[in-house]
Amino acid sequence: MKPRIHYTKPSITELEVRYATDAAANGWGEHCYDYINRFEEAFKAHLGVKFAIATSSCTGALHMGMAALGIGPDDEVIMADTNWIATAAPITYLGAKPVFVDILPDSWCLDPALVEQAITSRTKAIVAVHLYGNLCEMDKLLAIGEKYGIPVIEDAAEAIGSIYHGKRAGAMGKFGAFSFHGTKTLTTGEGGIFVTNDSELYEHVLTLSNHGRARGQAKQFWPDMIGFKYKMSNIQAAIGCAQVERIDELTRRKREIFSYYRECLTAIPGLSMNSEPVDTVNGAWMPTVVFNPETGITREILQAAFASENIDARVFFHPLSSLPMFEERRANEQAWDVPTRAINLPSYHDITVSEQDRIVDVLREISSKKITDK
Ligand SMILES: *Cc1c(COP(=O)(O)O)cnc(C)c1O
């Protein structure tokens, strides 16, 4: 058996180890928030936003942000059907309903025309998820939000390093949320962050994030409302500080891995990869290939071929509307169809060229076999 090629894995250096060790040894008492404050400052500077609150997950950041926007029972929140469940779950925690619309065939992100059609009197927000680092059409989505007075939230969990018309993903909407889960470009093991330029929203989320205790409240142990407990620990933040110092290196490497795949795979007929339109940069969190229906190459064929080569390639997100908890929406044709002929390729930072070549060979072989079949 050839050695296993992993799908994702963090890039951890001496720096992360040094900071985490320092936090574990000294980050207590009066220093118990030092790395958290430093991490928030560094991430704000990277993104170009005014406010940030580090959290225990992106799910938690989304939950608090949506709660602060007043999303509640019977409200509707529009999002793409193609997604990880973490974007939809907080909507349901608040008693609201996620409304799943179809994706565009090239970016695999929200189709703005369908977003506009889905707006009702109950719509309280639109969530733009920049899938696999691919960017949503933010100009159009923000214009729709403006026209109807509906906030656009950015779930940028997969879009560290992605830039749209000079602006970083996560910095364009009413608020943004990121994930620092171990599979993401920048990691703290588990973790996330809430970011915004809106001072009022920031104050509200800050209070919520502290179990409802406002920072101006003079009385001790006095919550003014029911809040949440989604905090990042100082030790996690220490790892995050090292990762933010290395953020250019981390995103450059992701793009390099993606570019190499793209270079090697463009010659394969009927294969497309992550989109990168003019005046955008794709942070390339997850290099993904999609085969045209005419090729006859399916997810199952891809999964079997990669499994037999001991390569951990993963399936493209199932449409959320195909899950048992939600209402089925087969009319979302792209969201239901694209995953059936797609696969995510391994892309951890330390992957070698020869490992990438093994992956490329699998795809070339599948493709040439299919052509001679015909
Ligand atoms: C990873 C991910 C999340 C969830 O992040 P957690 O930190 O695990 O809560 C949310 N949205 C998207 C699009 C993701 O990829």
XYZ file of C-alpha atoms and ligand atoms in Angstrom:
389
model
C 0.000 0.000 0.000
C 1.319 3.437 -0.903
C 1.650 5.909 2.008
C -1.535 7.743 2.954
C -2.055 11.259 1.593
C -4.082 13.265 4.088
C -6.807 15.653 3.102
C -6.015 18.559 5.443
C -3.659 19.040 8.352
C -2.484 22.254 10.042
C 0.922 23.840 9.462
C 2.520 24.032 12.915
C 6.022 25.431 13.473
C 8.265 26.232 16.436
C 6.509 29.592 16.709
C 3.078 28.077 17.494
C 4.711 25.711 20.005
C 6.598 28.563 21.665
C 3.521 30.782 22.046
C 1.292 27.935 23.233
C 3.920 26.887 25.765
C 4.196 30.446 27.016
C 0.414 30.730 27.332
C 0.238 27.453 29.256
C 3.089 28.489 31.590
C 2.390 32.182 32.075
C -0.965 33.118 30.576
C -2.946 33.210 33.785
C -4.040 35.799 36.339
C -3.437 39.279 34.987
C -2.166 37.761 31.704
C -5.177 35.527 31.066
C -6.433 37.626 28.138
C -3.083 38.717 26.659
C -2.987 36.358 23.689
C -6.721 36.761 23.058
C -6.384 40.553 22.824
C -3.288 40.247 20.673
C -4.940 37.740 18.355
C -8.003 39.958 17.880
C -5.806 42.983 17.120
C -3.673 41.060 14.630
C -6.677 39.566 12.847
C -8.374 42.975 12.602
C -5.212 44.435 11.087
C -4.990 41.595 8.581
C -8.616 41.947 7.525
C -8.915 45.724 7.697
C -11.935 45.829 10.034
C -12.639 47.837 13.176
C -13.929 45.208 15.602
C -13.329 41.536 16.334
C -14.356 39.032 19.008
C -12.533 35.695 19.132
C -14.855 32.732 19.696
C -14.737 28.996 20.271
C -16.094 28.334 16.770
C -17.427 29.948 13.632
C -20.801 28.410 14.480
C -20.781 30.374 17.752
C -19.745 33.603 16.009
C -22.618 33.208 13.531
C -25.063 32.348 16.320
C -24.224 35.475 18.345
C -24.144 37.760 15.311
C -27.515 36.517 14.095
C -28.991 36.833 17.602
C -27.728 40.419 17.809
C -29.410 41.198 14.479
C -32.666 40.161 16.129
C -33.238 37.047 14.015
C -35.888 34.962 15.765
C -38.866 32.629 15.456
C -40.579 32.560 12.044
C -37.937 34.742 10.408
C -36.284 33.598 7.196
C -32.593 33.698 6.325
C -31.524 33.147 2.732
C -28.409 31.082 2.042
C -27.000 28.734 -0.587
C -28.207 25.126 -0.639
C -24.594 24.042 -1.160
C -22.982 24.421 2.209
C -21.635 22.984 5.380
C -24.400 22.616 7.998
C -22.644 25.042 10.377
C -24.117 28.021 8.499
C -27.685 26.725 8.742
C -27.594 25.383 12.315
C -27.454 28.773 14.115
C -30.455 29.963 12.091
C -32.442 27.023 13.445
C -31.112 27.575 17.022
C -32.882 30.956 16.869
C -36.116 29.386 15.685
C -35.764 30.915 12.232
C -35.861 29.103 8.923
C -32.985 28.774 6.466
C -34.215 29.316 2.917
C -31.974 27.433 0.512
C -31.427 28.871 -2.953
C -29.449 27.435 -5.816
C -25.813 28.132 -6.649
C -24.089 29.403 -9.766
C -22.509 26.615 -11.840
C -19.054 28.214 -11.978
C -18.483 29.703 -8.490
C -20.689 27.181 -6.603
C -21.842 30.212 -4.537
C -25.234 31.936 -4.144
C -27.032 32.937 -7.349
C -27.940 36.619 -6.690
C -30.966 36.564 -9.028
C -32.455 33.659 -7.050
C -31.679 35.431 -3.771
C -33.775 38.375 -4.866
C -36.634 36.079 -5.914
C -36.564 34.356 -2.511
C -37.045 37.542 -0.491
C -40.296 37.747 1.471
C -41.607 40.022 4.225
C -40.022 37.586 6.706
C -36.499 37.690 5.284
C -34.150 38.991 7.983
C -30.724 38.298 6.461
C -28.793 36.886 3.533
C -25.739 34.747 4.288
C -22.998 34.849 1.685
C -20.734 31.805 2.047
C -17.526 31.965 0.045
C -17.406 28.268 -0.764
C -13.975 26.605 -0.832
C -12.411 30.102 -1.112
C -14.475 30.992 -4.214
C -16.072 34.397 -3.852
C -19.768 35.293 -3.872
C -20.797 38.136 -6.182
C -20.702 40.621 -3.330
C -21.538 43.762 -5.364
C -24.820 42.213 -6.447
C -25.655 40.738 -3.041
C -24.881 43.985 -1.206
C -27.008 45.916 -3.716
C -29.922 43.539 -3.110
C -29.449 43.894 0.647
C -29.435 47.668 0.307
C -32.523 47.699 -1.913
C -34.615 45.643 0.541
C -32.990 46.814 3.782
C -31.728 43.311 4.592
C -28.256 42.751 6.108
C -25.776 40.585 4.229
C -23.716 38.347 6.534
C -20.461 36.825 5.313
C -19.542 33.317 6.387
C -15.879 33.521 5.416
C -14.850 30.316 7.208
C -13.394 28.972 3.965
C -12.155 32.272 2.578
C -9.085 33.419 4.478
C -6.882 34.984 1.811
C -9.740 35.544 -0.657
C -10.005 39.106 -1.985
C -12.919 40.647 -3.899
C -12.275 43.929 -5.755
C -9.549 44.838 -3.270
C -11.564 43.902 -0.172
C -10.936 40.856 1.941
C -13.675 38.258 2.275
C -15.386 38.706 5.629
C -14.870 42.487 5.701
C -17.673 43.488 3.316
C -20.919 42.465 5.002
C -22.822 43.608 8.092
C -20.594 41.171 9.935
C -18.250 38.346 9.033
C -17.455 35.027 10.696
C -14.371 32.829 10.343
C -13.465 29.335 11.512
C -10.104 28.233 12.876
C -10.980 24.547 12.969
C -8.056 22.208 12.318
C -9.004 21.774 8.671
C -8.987 25.488 7.868
C -6.166 27.596 6.381
C -5.446 29.225 9.756
C -6.080 27.135 12.839
C -6.332 27.301 16.620
C -7.487 23.664 16.845
C -11.069 24.748 17.366
C -11.958 28.411 17.184
C -13.549 31.235 15.282
C -13.977 34.991 15.177
C -16.747 37.531 14.743
C -15.769 40.700 12.815
C -17.640 43.890 11.961
C -17.246 47.600 11.240
C -20.554 48.392 12.982
C -19.866 49.732 16.509
C -23.411 49.151 17.781
C -23.518 45.565 16.570
C -20.074 44.998 18.069
C -21.167 46.259 21.499
C -24.244 44.047 21.367
C -22.276 40.915 20.443
C -19.613 41.758 23.029
C -22.298 41.807 25.739
C -23.883 38.606 24.424
C -20.452 36.940 24.341
C -19.933 37.695 28.027
C -23.114 35.971 29.238
C -25.048 39.195 28.864
C -22.775 41.338 31.019
C -22.328 44.775 29.438
C -18.888 46.277 29.837
C -20.354 49.500 31.276
C -22.236 47.597 33.984
C -20.901 48.693 37.395
C -22.485 45.839 39.377
C -20.487 42.613 39.573
C -21.943 39.348 38.256
C -24.834 41.274 36.754
C -26.061 40.066 33.353
C -28.541 42.406 31.671
C -29.725 39.750 29.249
C -29.329 36.059 28.421
C -26.086 35.725 26.529
C -23.758 33.024 25.276
C -20.509 31.368 26.246
C -18.524 30.937 23.054
C -15.128 32.209 24.136
C -11.732 31.328 22.768
C -9.157 30.342 25.386
C -5.859 32.171 25.806
C -3.940 29.008 24.853
C -5.859 28.650 21.583
C -5.318 32.347 20.908
C -1.565 31.881 21.423
C -1.506 29.365 18.567
C -3.649 31.819 16.599
C -1.132 34.642 17.166
C 1.613 32.551 15.605
C -0.649 31.591 12.714
C -1.627 35.228 11.985
C 2.042 36.205 11.953
C 2.426 33.536 9.261
C -0.813 34.305 7.435
C 0.779 35.476 4.192
C 2.912 32.347 4.100
C -0.109 30.149 4.894
C -2.300 31.617 2.154
C 0.561 31.815 -0.356
C 1.186 28.105 0.126
C -2.523 27.275 -0.335
C -2.519 29.218 -3.593
C 0.667 27.517 -4.728
C -0.874 24.070 -4.175
C -4.010 25.139 -6.046
C -1.988 26.617 -8.943
C -0.007 23.428 -9.370
C -3.191 21.358 -9.597
C -4.685 23.844 -12.037
C -1.583 23.756 -14.217
C -1.507 19.961 -14.330
C -5.235 19.445 -14.746
C -6.294 22.042 -17.348
C -5.466 19.627 -20.152
C -8.068 17.118 -18.918
C -11.211 17.489 -21.033
C -14.446 18.383 -19.239
C -12.790 19.189 -15.911
C -13.207 22.498 -14.092
C -11.811 23.805 -10.823
C -12.433 26.659 -8.365
C -13.261 29.935 -10.094
C -11.149 33.062 -9.919
C -12.811 35.895 -11.869
C -11.018 39.104 -12.872
C -10.139 41.405 -9.952
C -10.456 38.650 -7.345
C -8.030 36.402 -5.500
C -9.132 32.928 -4.477
C -7.678 31.992 -1.063
C -7.764 28.395 -2.357
C -8.774 26.753 0.891
C -10.040 23.668 -0.904
C -8.961 22.780 -4.443
C -11.934 21.003 -5.977
C -12.545 19.383 -9.349
C -15.904 19.063 -11.075
C -16.353 16.931 -14.203
C -18.872 17.855 -16.892
C -21.863 15.506 -17.135
C -20.690 14.413 -20.638
C -17.533 12.849 -19.186
C -19.591 10.237 -17.328
C -17.206 10.601 -14.371
C -19.096 10.421 -11.077
C -18.360 11.052 -7.416
C -18.455 7.297 -6.816
C -15.868 6.616 -9.536
C -13.641 9.343 -8.072
C -14.048 8.109 -4.484
C -13.216 4.522 -5.433
C -10.136 5.530 -7.448
C -8.736 7.733 -4.676
C -9.506 5.158 -1.984
C -7.611 2.465 -3.883
C -4.581 4.770 -4.076
C -4.798 5.506 -0.314
C -5.584 9.166 -0.943
C -8.026 10.951 1.374
C -10.133 12.927 -1.112
C -13.529 14.096 0.154
C -16.964 14.551 -1.353
C -18.311 17.966 -2.350
C -20.966 19.235 0.126
C -24.353 17.561 -0.227
C -27.209 20.002 -0.758
C -28.556 20.926 2.677
C -32.066 20.475 1.324
C -31.278 16.767 0.819
C -30.768 16.271 4.577
C -33.596 14.774 6.653
C -33.950 17.878 8.852
C -34.905 20.146 5.973
C -37.521 20.440 3.291
C -36.357 18.922 0.012
C -35.680 21.400 -2.789
C -34.803 19.484 -5.913
C -35.502 22.615 -7.941
C -32.019 23.717 -6.808
C -30.605 21.818 -9.763
C -26.987 22.928 -9.570
C -26.753 22.258 -5.841
C -28.146 18.757 -6.372
C -26.141 17.995 -9.501
C -22.616 19.421 -9.062
C -21.708 17.244 -6.019
C -22.503 14.055 -7.975
C -19.516 14.630 -10.276
C -17.041 16.415 -8.004
C -14.334 15.779 -5.415
C -12.178 17.848 -2.996
C -8.442 17.294 -3.414
C -5.931 17.068 -0.552
C -4.265 20.440 0.055
C -2.525 20.563 3.424
C 0.383 22.993 3.561
C 3.141 20.376 3.761
C 1.935 18.321 0.797
C 4.812 17.520 -1.582
C 4.941 17.826 -5.359
C 5.258 14.072 -5.677
C 2.127 13.613 -3.560
C 0.295 16.117 -5.753
C 1.556 14.203 -8.793
C 0.041 10.987 -7.423
C -3.308 12.802 -7.150
C -3.006 14.270 -10.642
C -2.199 10.804 -12.031
C -5.389 9.359 -10.552
C -7.457 12.040 -12.282
C -5.610 11.624 -15.595
C -6.101 7.889 -15.512
C -9.820 8.091 -14.736
C -10.269 10.560 -17.531
C -8.348 8.610 -20.174
C -10.111 5.355 -19.226
C -13.481 7.032 -19.595
C -12.544 8.380 -23.013
C -11.406 4.968 -24.301
C -14.601 3.403 -22.859
C -16.628 5.424 -25.300
C -15.894 25.128 8.781
C -17.088 25.946 8.459
C -17.926 26.460 9.456
C -17.878 25.999 10.870
O -16.817 26.369 11.578
P -16.698 25.849 13.097
O -15.516 26.611 13.580
O -16.479 24.375 13.001
O -17.937 26.215 13.787
C -18.945 27.320 9.101
N -19.170 27.644 7.823
C -18.412 27.138 6.833
C -18.712 27.560 5.434
C -17.364 26.256 7.119
O -16.637 25.733 6.140
